[in-house]
Tab-separated table of C-alpha atoms in Angstrom:
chain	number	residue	atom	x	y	z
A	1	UNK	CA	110.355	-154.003	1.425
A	2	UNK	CA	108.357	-156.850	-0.349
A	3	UNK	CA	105.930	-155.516	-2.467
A	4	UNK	CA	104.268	-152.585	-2.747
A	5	UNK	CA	101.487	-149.825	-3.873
A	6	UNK	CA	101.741	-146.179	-3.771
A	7	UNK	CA	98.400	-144.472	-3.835
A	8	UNK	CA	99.596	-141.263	-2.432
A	9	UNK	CA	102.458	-138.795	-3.118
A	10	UNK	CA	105.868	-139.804	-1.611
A	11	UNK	CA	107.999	-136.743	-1.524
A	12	UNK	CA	110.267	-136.940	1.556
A	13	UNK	CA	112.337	-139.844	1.001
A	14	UNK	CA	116.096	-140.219	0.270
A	15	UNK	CA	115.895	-143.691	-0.970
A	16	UNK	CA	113.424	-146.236	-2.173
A	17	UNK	CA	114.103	-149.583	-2.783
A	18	UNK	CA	111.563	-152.504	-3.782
A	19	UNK	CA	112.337	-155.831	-3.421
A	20	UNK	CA	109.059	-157.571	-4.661
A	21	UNK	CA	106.373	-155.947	-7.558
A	22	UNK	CA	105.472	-152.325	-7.632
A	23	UNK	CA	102.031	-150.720	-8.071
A	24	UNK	CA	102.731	-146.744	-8.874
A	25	UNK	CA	99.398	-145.193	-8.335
A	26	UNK	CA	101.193	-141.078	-7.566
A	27	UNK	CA	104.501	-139.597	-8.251
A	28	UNK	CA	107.215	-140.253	-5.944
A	29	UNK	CA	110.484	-137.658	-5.217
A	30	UNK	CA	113.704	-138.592	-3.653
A	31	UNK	CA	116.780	-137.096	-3.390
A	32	UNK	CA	118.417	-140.070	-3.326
A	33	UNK	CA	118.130	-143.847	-6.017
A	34	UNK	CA	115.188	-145.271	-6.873
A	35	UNK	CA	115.442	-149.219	-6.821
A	36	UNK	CA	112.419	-151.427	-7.964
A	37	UNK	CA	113.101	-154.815	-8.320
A	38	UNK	CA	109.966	-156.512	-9.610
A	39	UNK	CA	107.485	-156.039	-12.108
A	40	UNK	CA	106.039	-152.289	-11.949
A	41	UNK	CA	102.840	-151.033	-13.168
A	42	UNK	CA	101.312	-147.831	-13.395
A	43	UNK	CA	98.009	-147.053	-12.179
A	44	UNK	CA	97.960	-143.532	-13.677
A	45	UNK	CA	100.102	-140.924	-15.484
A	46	UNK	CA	103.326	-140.557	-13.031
A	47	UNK	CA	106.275	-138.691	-12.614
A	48	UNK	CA	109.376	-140.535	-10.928
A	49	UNK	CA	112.186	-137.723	-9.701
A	50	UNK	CA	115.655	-137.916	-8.028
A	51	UNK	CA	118.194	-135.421	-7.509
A	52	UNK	CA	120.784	-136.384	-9.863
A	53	UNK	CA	120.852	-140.063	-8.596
A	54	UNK	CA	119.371	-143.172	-10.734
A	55	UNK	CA	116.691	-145.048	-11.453
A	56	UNK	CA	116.217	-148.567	-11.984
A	57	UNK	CA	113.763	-151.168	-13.376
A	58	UNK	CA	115.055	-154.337	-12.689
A	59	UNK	CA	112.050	-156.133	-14.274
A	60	UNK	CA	109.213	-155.664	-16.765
A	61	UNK	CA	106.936	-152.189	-16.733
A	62	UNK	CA	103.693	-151.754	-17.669
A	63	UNK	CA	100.808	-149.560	-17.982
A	64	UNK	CA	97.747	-150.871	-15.671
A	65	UNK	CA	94.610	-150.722	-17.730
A	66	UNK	CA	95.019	-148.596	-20.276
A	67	UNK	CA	98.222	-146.498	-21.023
A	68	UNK	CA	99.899	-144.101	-18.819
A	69	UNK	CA	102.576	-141.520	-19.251
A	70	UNK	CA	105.409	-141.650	-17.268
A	71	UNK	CA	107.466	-138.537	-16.542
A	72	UNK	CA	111.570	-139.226	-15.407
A	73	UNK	CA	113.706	-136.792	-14.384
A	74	UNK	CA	117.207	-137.665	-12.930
A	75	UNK	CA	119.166	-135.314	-13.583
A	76	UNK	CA	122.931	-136.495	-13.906
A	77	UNK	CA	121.574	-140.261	-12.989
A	78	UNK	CA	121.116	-142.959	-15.228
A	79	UNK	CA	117.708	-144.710	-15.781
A	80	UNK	CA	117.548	-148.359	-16.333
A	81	UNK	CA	115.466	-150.430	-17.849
A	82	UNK	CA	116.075	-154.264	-17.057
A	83	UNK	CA	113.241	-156.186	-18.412
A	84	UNK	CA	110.611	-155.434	-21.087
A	85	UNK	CA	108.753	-152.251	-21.017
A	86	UNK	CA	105.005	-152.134	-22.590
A	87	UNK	CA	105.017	-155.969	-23.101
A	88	UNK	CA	101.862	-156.655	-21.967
A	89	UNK	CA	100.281	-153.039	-21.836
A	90	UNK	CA	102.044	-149.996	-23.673
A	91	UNK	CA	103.073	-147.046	-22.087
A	92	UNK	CA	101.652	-143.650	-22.925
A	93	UNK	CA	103.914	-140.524	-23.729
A	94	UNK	CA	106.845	-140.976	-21.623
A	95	UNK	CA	109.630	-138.086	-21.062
A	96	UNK	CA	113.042	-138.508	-19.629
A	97	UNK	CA	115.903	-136.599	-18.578
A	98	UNK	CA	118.898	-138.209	-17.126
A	99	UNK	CA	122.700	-138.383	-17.939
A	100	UNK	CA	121.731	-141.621	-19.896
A	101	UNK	CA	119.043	-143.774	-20.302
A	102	UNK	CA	119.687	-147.539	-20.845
A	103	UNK	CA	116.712	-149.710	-22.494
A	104	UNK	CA	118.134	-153.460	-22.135
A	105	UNK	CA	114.638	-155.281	-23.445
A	106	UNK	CA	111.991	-154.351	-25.444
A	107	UNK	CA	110.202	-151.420	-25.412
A	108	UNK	CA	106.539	-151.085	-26.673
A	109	UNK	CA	104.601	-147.491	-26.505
A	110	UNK	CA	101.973	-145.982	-27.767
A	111	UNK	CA	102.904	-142.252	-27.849
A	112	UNK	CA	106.080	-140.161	-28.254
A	113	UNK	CA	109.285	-141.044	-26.095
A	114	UNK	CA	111.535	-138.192	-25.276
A	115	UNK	CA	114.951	-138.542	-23.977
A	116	UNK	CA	116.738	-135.923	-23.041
A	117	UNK	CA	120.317	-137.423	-22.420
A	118	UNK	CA	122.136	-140.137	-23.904
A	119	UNK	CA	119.738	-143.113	-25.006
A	120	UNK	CA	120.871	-146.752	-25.230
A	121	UNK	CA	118.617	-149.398	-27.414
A	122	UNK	CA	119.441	-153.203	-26.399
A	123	UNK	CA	116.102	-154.756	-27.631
A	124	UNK	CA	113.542	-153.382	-30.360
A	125	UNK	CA	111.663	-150.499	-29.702
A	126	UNK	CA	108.228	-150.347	-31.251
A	127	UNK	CA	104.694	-148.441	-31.177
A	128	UNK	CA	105.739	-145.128	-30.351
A	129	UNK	CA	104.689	-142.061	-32.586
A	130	UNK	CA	107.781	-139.619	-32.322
A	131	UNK	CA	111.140	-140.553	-30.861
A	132	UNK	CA	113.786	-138.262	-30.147
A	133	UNK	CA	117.067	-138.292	-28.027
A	134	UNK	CA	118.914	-134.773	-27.297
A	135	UNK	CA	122.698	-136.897	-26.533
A	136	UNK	CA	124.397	-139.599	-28.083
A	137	UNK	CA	122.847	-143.416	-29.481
A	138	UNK	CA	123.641	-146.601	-29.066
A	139	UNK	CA	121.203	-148.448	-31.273
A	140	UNK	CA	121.616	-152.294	-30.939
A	141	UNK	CA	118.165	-153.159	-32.493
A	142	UNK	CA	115.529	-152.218	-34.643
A	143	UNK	CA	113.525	-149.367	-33.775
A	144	UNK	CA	109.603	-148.655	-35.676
A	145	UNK	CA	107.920	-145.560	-35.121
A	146	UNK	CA	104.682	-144.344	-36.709
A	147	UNK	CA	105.873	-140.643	-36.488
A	148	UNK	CA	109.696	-138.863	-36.309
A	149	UNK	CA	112.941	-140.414	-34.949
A	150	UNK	CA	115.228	-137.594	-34.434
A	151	UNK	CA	119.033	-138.401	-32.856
A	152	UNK	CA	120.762	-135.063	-32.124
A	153	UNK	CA	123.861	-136.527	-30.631
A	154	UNK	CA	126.747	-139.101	-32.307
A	155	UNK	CA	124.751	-142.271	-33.099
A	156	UNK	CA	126.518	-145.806	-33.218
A	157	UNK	CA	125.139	-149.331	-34.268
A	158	UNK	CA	126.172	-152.160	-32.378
A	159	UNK	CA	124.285	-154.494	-34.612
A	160	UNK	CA	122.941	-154.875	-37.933
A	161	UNK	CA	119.436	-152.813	-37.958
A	162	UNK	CA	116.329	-151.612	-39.384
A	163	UNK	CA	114.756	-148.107	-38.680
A	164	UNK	CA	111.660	-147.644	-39.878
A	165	UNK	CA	108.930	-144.934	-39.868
A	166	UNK	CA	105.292	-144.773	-41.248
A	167	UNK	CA	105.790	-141.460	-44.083
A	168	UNK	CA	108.338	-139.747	-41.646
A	169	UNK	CA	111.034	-137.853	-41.406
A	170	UNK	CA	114.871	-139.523	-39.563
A	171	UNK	CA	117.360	-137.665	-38.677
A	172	UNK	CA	120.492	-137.742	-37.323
A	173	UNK	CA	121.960	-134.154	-36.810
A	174	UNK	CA	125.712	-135.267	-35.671
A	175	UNK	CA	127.970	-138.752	-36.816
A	176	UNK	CA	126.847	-142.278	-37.247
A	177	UNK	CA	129.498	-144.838	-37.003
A	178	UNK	CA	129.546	-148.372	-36.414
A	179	UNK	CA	130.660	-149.933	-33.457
A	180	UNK	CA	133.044	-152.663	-32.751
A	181	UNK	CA	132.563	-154.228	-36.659
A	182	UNK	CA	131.235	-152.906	-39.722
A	183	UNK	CA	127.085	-152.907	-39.013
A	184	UNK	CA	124.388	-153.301	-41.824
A	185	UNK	CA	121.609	-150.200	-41.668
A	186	UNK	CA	118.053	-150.744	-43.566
A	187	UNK	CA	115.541	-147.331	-43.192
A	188	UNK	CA	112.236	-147.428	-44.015
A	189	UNK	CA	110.331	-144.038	-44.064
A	190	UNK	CA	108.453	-144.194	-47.075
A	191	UNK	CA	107.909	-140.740	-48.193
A	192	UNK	CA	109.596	-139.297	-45.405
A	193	UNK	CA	113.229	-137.739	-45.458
A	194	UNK	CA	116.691	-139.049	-44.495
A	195	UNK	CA	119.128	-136.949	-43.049
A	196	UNK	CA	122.426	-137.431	-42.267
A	197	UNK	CA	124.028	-134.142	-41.318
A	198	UNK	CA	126.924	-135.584	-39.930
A	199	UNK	CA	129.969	-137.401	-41.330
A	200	UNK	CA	128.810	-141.191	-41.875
A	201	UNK	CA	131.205	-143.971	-41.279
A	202	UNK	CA	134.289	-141.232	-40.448
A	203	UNK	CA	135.374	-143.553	-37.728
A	204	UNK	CA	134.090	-147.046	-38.379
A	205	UNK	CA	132.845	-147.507	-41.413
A	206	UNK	CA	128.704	-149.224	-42.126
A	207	UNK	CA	128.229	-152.472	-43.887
A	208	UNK	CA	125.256	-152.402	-46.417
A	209	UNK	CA	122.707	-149.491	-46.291
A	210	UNK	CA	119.839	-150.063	-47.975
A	211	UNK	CA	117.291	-146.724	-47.619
């Protein structure tokens, strides 16, 4: 398939795959992967559902517009993002639940970002009001909220970063560890609270932590 819009509902599918740019105008269910190689945009709020099988953006994603929410659930899949999300148009609230969810690029939002499942950060995340991820983190760049950043899971930095918050509250309710070397941590939440509930450093220690 080259490119394509969805207008209407797709519910009876096993796979979809995309091999040019996506225009998601209604929710689409399949039991099977989800595959959309080129840029994606959403039209409206949408909700993108497999049974246990994953999802993947293998390019940028945007809101068309003005922002929309997007809705994932994949159950034991994993959700990919590729390319930058929000670059050129931020997201609204956006709500996933997957076995892990992998953000490669940069991810711009303008409401809360809930991930249920294990969350990996490869590029800086930014614009979002409240963030909060249910597994473990991999956090391998700087993250800026306006609101909360809560990590309920074992957290690990795989690079030196920042973690701020506009007067709000982080916490992380299990360990946080560095990963592969000794990793620098700066937070920034003003008259917010840190939290660290869990043993910090108990397997690999942190380099400089400024807070």
């Amino acid at each position: 398939m080259g490119n394509a819009i969805f207008n209407g509902a797709i519910t009876s599918t096993s796979t979809l795959s995309v091999s040019g740019t996506t225009s998601l105008g209604a929710n689409i269910t399949t039991t099977g992967t989800q595959a959309y190689t080129g840029a994606a945009t959403l039209g409206v709020d949408v909700t993108l559902a497999t049974t246990d099988s994953n999802i993947t953006f293998s390019s940028t994603l945007n809101s068309l517009t003005s922002s929309r929410a997007l809705t994932i659930t994949a159950g034991t899949g994993t959700v990919t993002f590729t390319g930058a999300v929000g670059g050129t148009l931020a997201l609204g609230a956006t709500s996933i639940t997957a076995a892990s969810v992998v953000n490669s690029s940069s991810l711009v939002g303008s409401s809360t970002y809930a991930i249920t499942g294990n969350a990996t950060f490869g590029g800086a995340v930014s614009g979002i009001t409240n963030l909060s991820v249910s597994g473990t983190t991999a956090i391998n760049a700087n993250i800026t909220t306006t609101g909360t950043q809560g990590y309920t899971g074992a957290v690990t930095l795989g690079a030196g970063v920042t973690l701020a918050t506009t007067n709000n509250n982080i916490t992380f309710s299990s360990t946080l560890d560095s990963s592969g070397s000794s990793r620098a941590l700066t937070i920034t939440a003003g008259t917010g609270t840190v939290t660290f509930t869990g043993a910090v450093g108990s397997t690999l220690a942190l380099a400089a932590t400024s807070i």
